[in-house]
Amino acid sequence: AAAAAAAATATAAVASAAAAAAAAAAAMRQALLRLLIGFGAGAAAGLEAPWGLSRRDAIARSVMPGSLLFGAVPALAADRPEERSTYSKVSKAAANLPGYGPPDVWFPEQFLGSWTMKRTVVSFDTANGPLNEKAALVEEQLLRSLPAGPEVQYPVRFQRLGNNVIADREFNERSYFEALAAATKTAAPSASSWDPTSPNVLTLTLGSGAVIEKKVTKRGTEGDAVAQGGFGSSEFSRIAETDAAGVGGGVPKLSAIRTLSRWKFDPRAAPASVKKIDGIELTLFYDLNNIVAGVDSSKPSRVRKCRLELSRE
């Protein structure tokens, strides 16, 4: 009888521990789901699953084995005229499969080629009090520490993929961090990885050994005004940063950002003769730490506005 009682007690203890673990896992899934919701209209109320995913799928895709970041979100439903090529249809179909993402941003022909980018920070606002340096991304820290002010110039390029024009994300991102490193006298990036045919994941290894992984999970474009010299895009990305000490086993710092860009160029000029394109970029930052602290995660913790200028000879 004593042995049976002891066994029953042990069984109850195991069941209690399993229930506690399940509750903890559920709480974490809820926190991750709140981060995924981000900025959808009305998404802050009731934890609706974002962007057409069922609640179950949103939770299931919150953490994917073998990846630092979250799973892909289906592509936009809109079928714009410029997206009706065979490549577009294949990309949009793949966007709904696990591990794949939406098609890339397709820029107007005026962007094709090599440029000099001038990026100037116009404003930086924190919505939840002073900036938490522990939550700040490496790029933010470098940009704010520029000795000559919040402005940097670096080469960028846009290349052709099939019948479309896309940004060379690997070259542009590495070039940007190289310019920041040169201005702040820090080590330049040592490695980078990106595939233009599967453009949603970009990995950058900094000179310090830190690794940055950016994964775009949702994007949209406003190409209807190209004839009038206007173009816009919006991307939502998950960013994981692992410092040099944590590579290979450390817990990455997770953030989410939404980047909205709007460009203006001369629509009367032939695409190849356009020498200057002006733009505005708005970046909204969301922190995983805010969710844990109970801060409203449907609002960005900080907002940055940059003036962009593309020029070429």
Tab-separated table of C-alpha atoms in Angstrom:
chain	number	residue	atom	x	y	z
A	1	ALA	CA	0.000	0.000	0.000
A	2	ALA	CA	2.851	2.362	0.873
A	3	ALA	CA	4.546	1.618	-2.444
A	4	ALA	CA	1.291	2.253	-4.303
A	5	ALA	CA	0.796	5.548	-2.487
A	6	ALA	CA	4.352	6.610	-3.317
A	7	ALA	CA	3.824	5.704	-6.960
A	8	ALA	CA	0.586	7.694	-7.055
A	9	THR	CA	2.357	10.696	-5.510
A	10	ALA	CA	5.155	10.476	-8.079
A	11	THR	CA	2.649	10.216	-10.922
A	12	ALA	CA	0.818	13.288	-9.654
A	13	ALA	CA	4.085	15.210	-9.398
A	14	VAL	CA	4.995	14.312	-13.002
A	15	ALA	CA	1.544	15.363	-14.198
A	16	SER	CA	1.828	18.657	-12.300
A	17	ALA	CA	5.255	19.366	-13.806
A	18	ALA	CA	3.972	18.553	-17.296
A	19	ALA	CA	1.016	20.903	-16.809
A	20	ALA	CA	3.330	23.684	-15.630
A	21	ALA	CA	5.611	23.171	-18.643
A	22	ALA	CA	2.626	23.238	-20.975
A	23	ALA	CA	1.375	26.452	-19.385
A	24	ALA	CA	4.802	28.056	-19.736
A	25	ALA	CA	5.003	27.007	-23.378
A	26	ALA	CA	1.529	28.396	-24.023
A	27	ALA	CA	2.509	31.710	-22.442
A	28	MET	CA	5.595	31.921	-24.643
A	29	ARG	CA	3.557	31.127	-27.751
A	30	GLN	CA	1.148	33.907	-26.806
A	31	ALA	CA	4.051	36.340	-26.439
A	32	LEU	CA	5.486	35.343	-29.793
A	33	LEU	CA	2.080	35.632	-31.409
A	34	ARG	CA	1.769	39.170	-30.068
A	35	LEU	CA	5.065	40.015	-31.740
A	36	LEU	CA	3.856	38.514	-35.003
A	37	ILE	CA	0.681	40.584	-34.872
A	38	GLY	CA	2.745	43.773	-34.930
A	39	PHE	CA	0.727	46.386	-36.711
A	40	GLY	CA	-2.286	44.728	-38.364
A	41	ALA	CA	-5.488	46.741	-38.210
A	42	GLY	CA	-7.268	45.864	-35.007
A	43	ALA	CA	-4.841	43.044	-34.320
A	44	ALA	CA	-4.089	44.195	-30.778
A	45	ALA	CA	-7.505	43.040	-29.605
A	46	GLY	CA	-8.131	39.344	-29.084
A	47	LEU	CA	-4.848	38.039	-30.513
A	48	GLU	CA	-6.172	37.532	-34.014
A	49	ALA	CA	-3.754	35.561	-36.182
A	50	PRO	CA	-1.959	37.941	-38.566
A	51	TRP	CA	-2.200	38.239	-42.353
A	52	GLY	CA	-4.719	35.499	-43.038
A	53	LEU	CA	-3.085	32.715	-41.026
A	54	SER	CA	-5.182	30.608	-38.722
A	55	ARG	CA	-4.325	30.953	-35.031
A	56	ARG	CA	-2.973	27.389	-35.064
A	57	ASP	CA	-0.736	28.063	-38.114
A	58	ALA	CA	0.515	31.351	-36.644
A	59	ILE	CA	1.590	29.590	-33.448
A	60	ALA	CA	3.031	26.616	-35.304
A	61	ARG	CA	5.162	28.926	-37.442
A	62	SER	CA	6.307	31.073	-34.533
A	63	VAL	CA	9.524	29.092	-34.067
A	64	MET	CA	10.971	26.871	-36.782
A	65	PRO	CA	13.781	24.373	-36.053
A	66	GLY	CA	17.017	25.243	-37.766
A	67	SER	CA	16.232	28.941	-38.069
A	68	LEU	CA	16.963	31.888	-35.842
A	69	LEU	CA	13.764	33.574	-36.920
A	70	PHE	CA	10.091	32.929	-37.421
A	71	GLY	CA	8.324	31.115	-40.236
A	72	ALA	CA	7.176	32.672	-43.479
A	73	VAL	CA	3.891	34.457	-43.925
A	74	PRO	CA	1.831	34.033	-47.128
A	75	ALA	CA	2.371	36.519	-49.923
A	76	LEU	CA	-0.015	39.345	-50.690
A	77	ALA	CA	-3.167	38.265	-52.454
A	78	ALA	CA	-3.039	41.129	-54.952
A	79	ASP	CA	-2.090	40.093	-58.486
A	80	ARG	CA	-0.686	43.292	-59.966
A	81	PRO	CA	-0.091	43.446	-63.743
A	82	GLU	CA	3.690	43.638	-63.273
A	83	GLU	CA	3.580	40.397	-61.256
A	84	ARG	CA	2.021	38.206	-63.969
A	85	SER	CA	5.195	36.636	-65.335
A	86	THR	CA	5.899	32.937	-64.935
A	87	TYR	CA	8.548	33.710	-62.312
A	88	SER	CA	6.010	35.732	-60.344
A	89	LYS	CA	3.429	32.953	-60.339
A	90	VAL	CA	5.982	30.379	-59.194
A	91	SER	CA	7.277	32.731	-56.486
A	92	LYS	CA	3.804	33.535	-55.204
A	93	ALA	CA	2.923	29.832	-55.060
A	94	ALA	CA	6.135	29.049	-53.177
A	95	ALA	CA	5.399	31.874	-50.760
A	96	ASN	CA	2.655	29.765	-49.223
A	97	LEU	CA	4.968	26.833	-48.494
A	98	PRO	CA	6.807	26.475	-45.165
A	99	GLY	CA	10.304	27.933	-45.375
A	100	TYR	CA	9.532	30.225	-48.289
A	101	GLY	CA	8.569	33.872	-48.342
A	102	PRO	CA	6.825	36.411	-50.562
A	103	PRO	CA	8.314	37.513	-53.915
A	104	ASP	CA	10.894	40.266	-53.848
A	105	VAL	CA	10.170	43.970	-54.382
A	106	TRP	CA	10.219	44.685	-58.110
A	107	PHE	CA	11.492	48.185	-58.752
A	108	PRO	CA	10.789	50.368	-61.797
A	109	GLU	CA	13.312	50.234	-64.648
A	110	GLN	CA	14.649	53.633	-63.549
A	111	PHE	CA	16.434	51.938	-60.612
A	112	LEU	CA	18.467	49.473	-62.695
A	113	GLY	CA	22.246	49.886	-62.321
A	114	SER	CA	24.753	51.241	-59.803
A	115	TRP	CA	24.165	54.265	-57.569
A	116	THR	CA	25.543	56.222	-54.650
A	117	MET	CA	23.138	56.208	-51.719
A	118	LYS	CA	23.065	59.153	-49.325
A	119	ARG	CA	21.129	58.313	-46.166
A	120	THR	CA	20.338	61.062	-43.653
A	121	VAL	CA	18.458	60.560	-40.389
A	122	VAL	CA	15.769	63.248	-40.153
A	123	SER	CA	14.157	62.210	-36.876
A	124	PHE	CA	14.238	59.481	-34.260
A	125	ASP	CA	11.404	59.112	-31.759
A	126	THR	CA	10.974	56.695	-28.862
A	127	ALA	CA	7.400	55.900	-27.929
A	128	ASN	CA	8.062	54.122	-24.619
A	129	GLY	CA	10.536	56.373	-22.845
A	130	PRO	CA	14.322	56.530	-23.321
A	131	LEU	CA	15.875	54.049	-25.726
A	132	ASN	CA	16.913	50.783	-24.107
A	133	GLU	CA	20.469	50.296	-25.384
A	134	LYS	CA	20.204	46.557	-24.807
A	135	ALA	CA	17.290	46.453	-27.245
A	136	ALA	CA	18.932	48.679	-29.883
A	137	LEU	CA	20.101	46.913	-33.020
A	138	VAL	CA	23.765	47.079	-34.054
A	139	GLU	CA	22.858	49.228	-37.055
A	140	GLU	CA	21.117	51.740	-34.776
A	141	GLN	CA	24.088	51.923	-32.443
A	142	LEU	CA	26.549	52.511	-35.289
A	143	LEU	CA	24.363	55.085	-37.007
A	144	ARG	CA	23.911	57.124	-33.831
A	145	SER	CA	27.637	57.076	-33.105
A	146	LEU	CA	28.704	58.628	-36.418
A	147	PRO	CA	31.131	61.434	-35.563
A	148	ALA	CA	30.002	63.649	-38.457
A	149	GLY	CA	26.295	63.337	-37.702
A	150	PRO	CA	23.550	60.923	-38.759
A	151	GLU	CA	24.475	60.803	-42.455
A	152	VAL	CA	26.282	58.161	-44.473
A	153	GLN	CA	27.053	57.554	-48.160
A	154	TYR	CA	27.727	54.200	-49.780
A	155	PRO	CA	27.371	52.412	-53.144
A	156	VAL	CA	24.244	50.408	-53.923
A	157	ARG	CA	23.017	48.589	-56.979
A	158	PHE	CA	19.874	47.183	-58.499
A	159	GLN	CA	20.054	44.174	-60.798
A	160	ARG	CA	17.837	42.300	-63.188
A	161	LEU	CA	16.197	39.015	-62.247
A	162	GLY	CA	14.247	37.625	-65.169
A	163	ASN	CA	12.154	40.492	-66.499
A	164	ASN	CA	12.195	42.363	-63.185
A	165	VAL	CA	14.531	44.773	-61.365
A	166	ILE	CA	15.429	43.933	-57.762
A	167	ALA	CA	17.767	45.394	-55.159
A	168	ASP	CA	21.029	43.520	-54.678
A	169	ARG	CA	20.291	43.125	-50.984
A	170	GLU	CA	23.569	41.450	-50.071
A	171	PHE	CA	25.746	44.063	-51.786
A	172	ASN	CA	23.665	46.969	-50.486
A	173	GLU	CA	23.510	45.768	-46.881
A	174	ARG	CA	27.184	44.898	-46.729
A	175	SER	CA	28.108	48.204	-48.364
A	176	TYR	CA	26.003	50.071	-45.790
A	177	PHE	CA	27.672	48.338	-42.846
A	178	GLU	CA	31.110	48.844	-44.401
A	179	ALA	CA	30.409	52.589	-44.588
A	180	LEU	CA	29.208	52.622	-40.971
A	181	ALA	CA	32.304	50.676	-39.891
A	182	ALA	CA	34.650	53.043	-41.732
A	183	ALA	CA	32.991	56.110	-40.212
A	184	THR	CA	32.996	54.715	-36.674
A	185	LYS	CA	36.440	53.074	-36.977
A	186	THR	CA	35.093	49.610	-36.238
A	187	ALA	CA	35.764	46.313	-38.018
A	188	ALA	CA	34.085	45.863	-41.392
A	189	PRO	CA	31.772	42.906	-42.149
A	190	SER	CA	33.650	39.697	-42.835
A	191	ALA	CA	30.991	37.594	-44.579
A	192	SER	CA	27.480	37.751	-46.003
A	193	SER	CA	24.947	35.404	-47.559
A	194	TRP	CA	21.887	35.977	-49.754
A	195	ASP	CA	20.206	34.285	-52.717
A	196	PRO	CA	18.353	36.559	-55.188
A	197	THR	CA	16.083	33.678	-56.255
A	198	SER	CA	15.039	33.184	-52.612
A	199	PRO	CA	15.463	36.744	-51.350
A	200	ASN	CA	13.805	36.761	-47.964
A	201	VAL	CA	16.764	35.761	-45.769
A	202	LEU	CA	20.003	37.743	-45.566
A	203	THR	CA	22.826	36.932	-43.165
A	204	LEU	CA	25.667	39.307	-42.330
A	205	THR	CA	28.722	38.528	-40.182
A	206	LEU	CA	30.328	41.629	-38.704
A	207	GLY	CA	34.021	42.122	-38.045
A	208	SER	CA	33.359	41.669	-34.331
A	209	GLY	CA	32.050	38.161	-34.993
A	210	ALA	CA	28.433	39.124	-34.371
A	211	VAL	CA	25.896	37.636	-36.781
A	212	ILE	CA	22.781	39.417	-38.046
A	213	GLU	CA	20.001	37.498	-39.757
A	214	LYS	CA	17.175	39.429	-41.399
A	215	LYS	CA	14.100	37.610	-42.674
A	216	VAL	CA	11.347	39.390	-44.586
A	217	THR	CA	7.973	37.830	-43.809
A	218	LYS	CA	5.597	40.242	-45.512
A	219	ARG	CA	5.908	42.898	-48.174
A	220	GLY	CA	3.839	45.000	-50.497
A	221	THR	CA	4.446	47.545	-53.256
A	222	GLU	CA	2.693	50.609	-54.623
A	223	GLY	CA	3.554	50.557	-58.304
A	224	ASP	CA	0.438	52.250	-59.635
A	225	ALA	CA	2.100	55.687	-59.661
A	226	VAL	CA	5.234	54.731	-61.643
A	227	ALA	CA	3.927	56.598	-64.705
A	228	GLN	CA	3.816	59.733	-62.539
A	229	GLY	CA	7.319	59.117	-61.181
A	230	GLY	CA	6.367	57.541	-57.856
A	231	PHE	CA	7.031	54.158	-56.251
A	232	GLY	CA	6.611	52.779	-52.748
A	233	SER	CA	7.172	49.583	-50.803
A	234	SER	CA	6.540	48.176	-47.336
A	235	GLU	CA	8.348	45.264	-45.689
A	236	PHE	CA	7.981	43.571	-42.309
A	237	SER	CA	11.104	41.732	-41.134
A	238	ARG	CA	12.273	39.659	-38.190
A	239	ILE	CA	15.847	40.342	-37.110
A	240	ALA	CA	18.005	38.086	-34.961
A	241	GLU	CA	21.363	39.297	-33.687
A	242	THR	CA	23.842	37.000	-31.992
A	243	ASP	CA	26.970	38.576	-30.533
A	244	ALA	CA	30.419	37.091	-30.957
A	245	ALA	CA	30.297	35.362	-27.568
A	246	GLY	CA	26.973	33.743	-28.336
A	247	VAL	CA	27.627	32.400	-31.843
A	248	GLY	CA	27.049	28.669	-31.953
A	249	GLY	CA	24.839	28.463	-28.913
A	250	GLY	CA	23.901	31.861	-27.574
A	251	VAL	CA	20.327	33.107	-27.491
A	252	PRO	CA	19.801	35.696	-30.255
A	253	LYS	CA	18.291	39.114	-29.613
A	254	LEU	CA	15.012	39.149	-31.528
A	255	SER	CA	13.418	42.255	-32.986
A	256	ALA	CA	10.885	43.091	-35.658
A	257	ILE	CA	10.898	46.090	-37.973
A	258	ARG	CA	8.551	47.533	-40.541
A	259	THR	CA	10.197	49.577	-43.296
A	260	LEU	CA	8.163	51.886	-45.512
A	261	SER	CA	9.885	53.553	-48.456
A	262	ARG	CA	8.603	56.065	-50.959
A	263	TRP	CA	10.559	57.159	-54.049
A	264	LYS	CA	10.198	60.002	-56.551
A	265	PHE	CA	11.900	60.368	-59.944
A	266	ASP	CA	11.437	62.191	-63.253
A	267	PRO	CA	8.893	60.161	-65.245
A	268	ARG	CA	9.610	62.103	-68.452
A	269	ALA	CA	13.198	60.865	-68.737
A	270	ALA	CA	14.165	57.526	-70.259
A	271	PRO	CA	14.888	54.998	-67.471
A	272	ALA	CA	18.617	54.773	-68.229
A	273	SER	CA	18.989	58.571	-68.260
A	274	VAL	CA	17.564	59.109	-64.759
A	275	LYS	CA	20.449	60.384	-62.640
A	276	LYS	CA	18.727	61.100	-59.322
A	277	ILE	CA	15.969	59.455	-57.296
A	278	ASP	CA	14.780	60.943	-54.014
A	279	GLY	CA	13.175	58.936	-51.254
A	280	ILE	CA	11.836	58.885	-47.717
A	281	GLU	CA	12.161	55.852	-45.436
A	282	LEU	CA	10.196	55.267	-42.256
A	283	THR	CA	11.352	52.447	-39.968
A	284	LEU	CA	9.226	51.193	-37.066
A	285	PHE	CA	10.992	49.040	-34.456
A	286	TYR	CA	9.280	46.399	-32.288
A	287	ASP	CA	11.073	44.703	-29.378
A	288	LEU	CA	10.500	41.213	-28.000
A	289	ASN	CA	11.617	42.600	-24.627
A	290	ASN	CA	8.602	44.893	-24.605
A	291	ILE	CA	6.255	41.916	-24.775
A	292	VAL	CA	7.916	40.236	-21.814
A	293	ALA	CA	7.704	43.507	-19.859
A	294	GLY	CA	4.008	43.845	-20.645
A	295	VAL	CA	4.354	46.865	-22.958
A	296	ASP	CA	1.785	47.149	-25.759
A	297	SER	CA	3.488	45.296	-28.622
A	298	SER	CA	1.068	46.568	-31.279
A	299	LYS	CA	2.871	49.928	-31.107
A	300	PRO	CA	6.501	50.456	-32.145
A	301	SER	CA	9.016	51.213	-29.430
A	302	ARG	CA	10.760	53.719	-31.701
A	303	VAL	CA	10.310	55.298	-35.123
A	304	ARG	CA	13.064	56.574	-37.417
A	305	LYS	CA	12.663	58.735	-40.500
A	306	CYS	CA	15.456	58.960	-43.089
A	307	ARG	CA	15.874	61.018	-46.230
A	308	LEU	CA	17.310	58.946	-49.086
A	309	GLU	CA	19.024	60.145	-52.224
A	310	LEU	CA	20.209	57.935	-55.102
A	311	SER	CA	22.583	59.577	-57.572
A	312	ARG	CA	24.837	58.486	-60.434
A	313	GLU	CA	26.988	60.103	-63.093
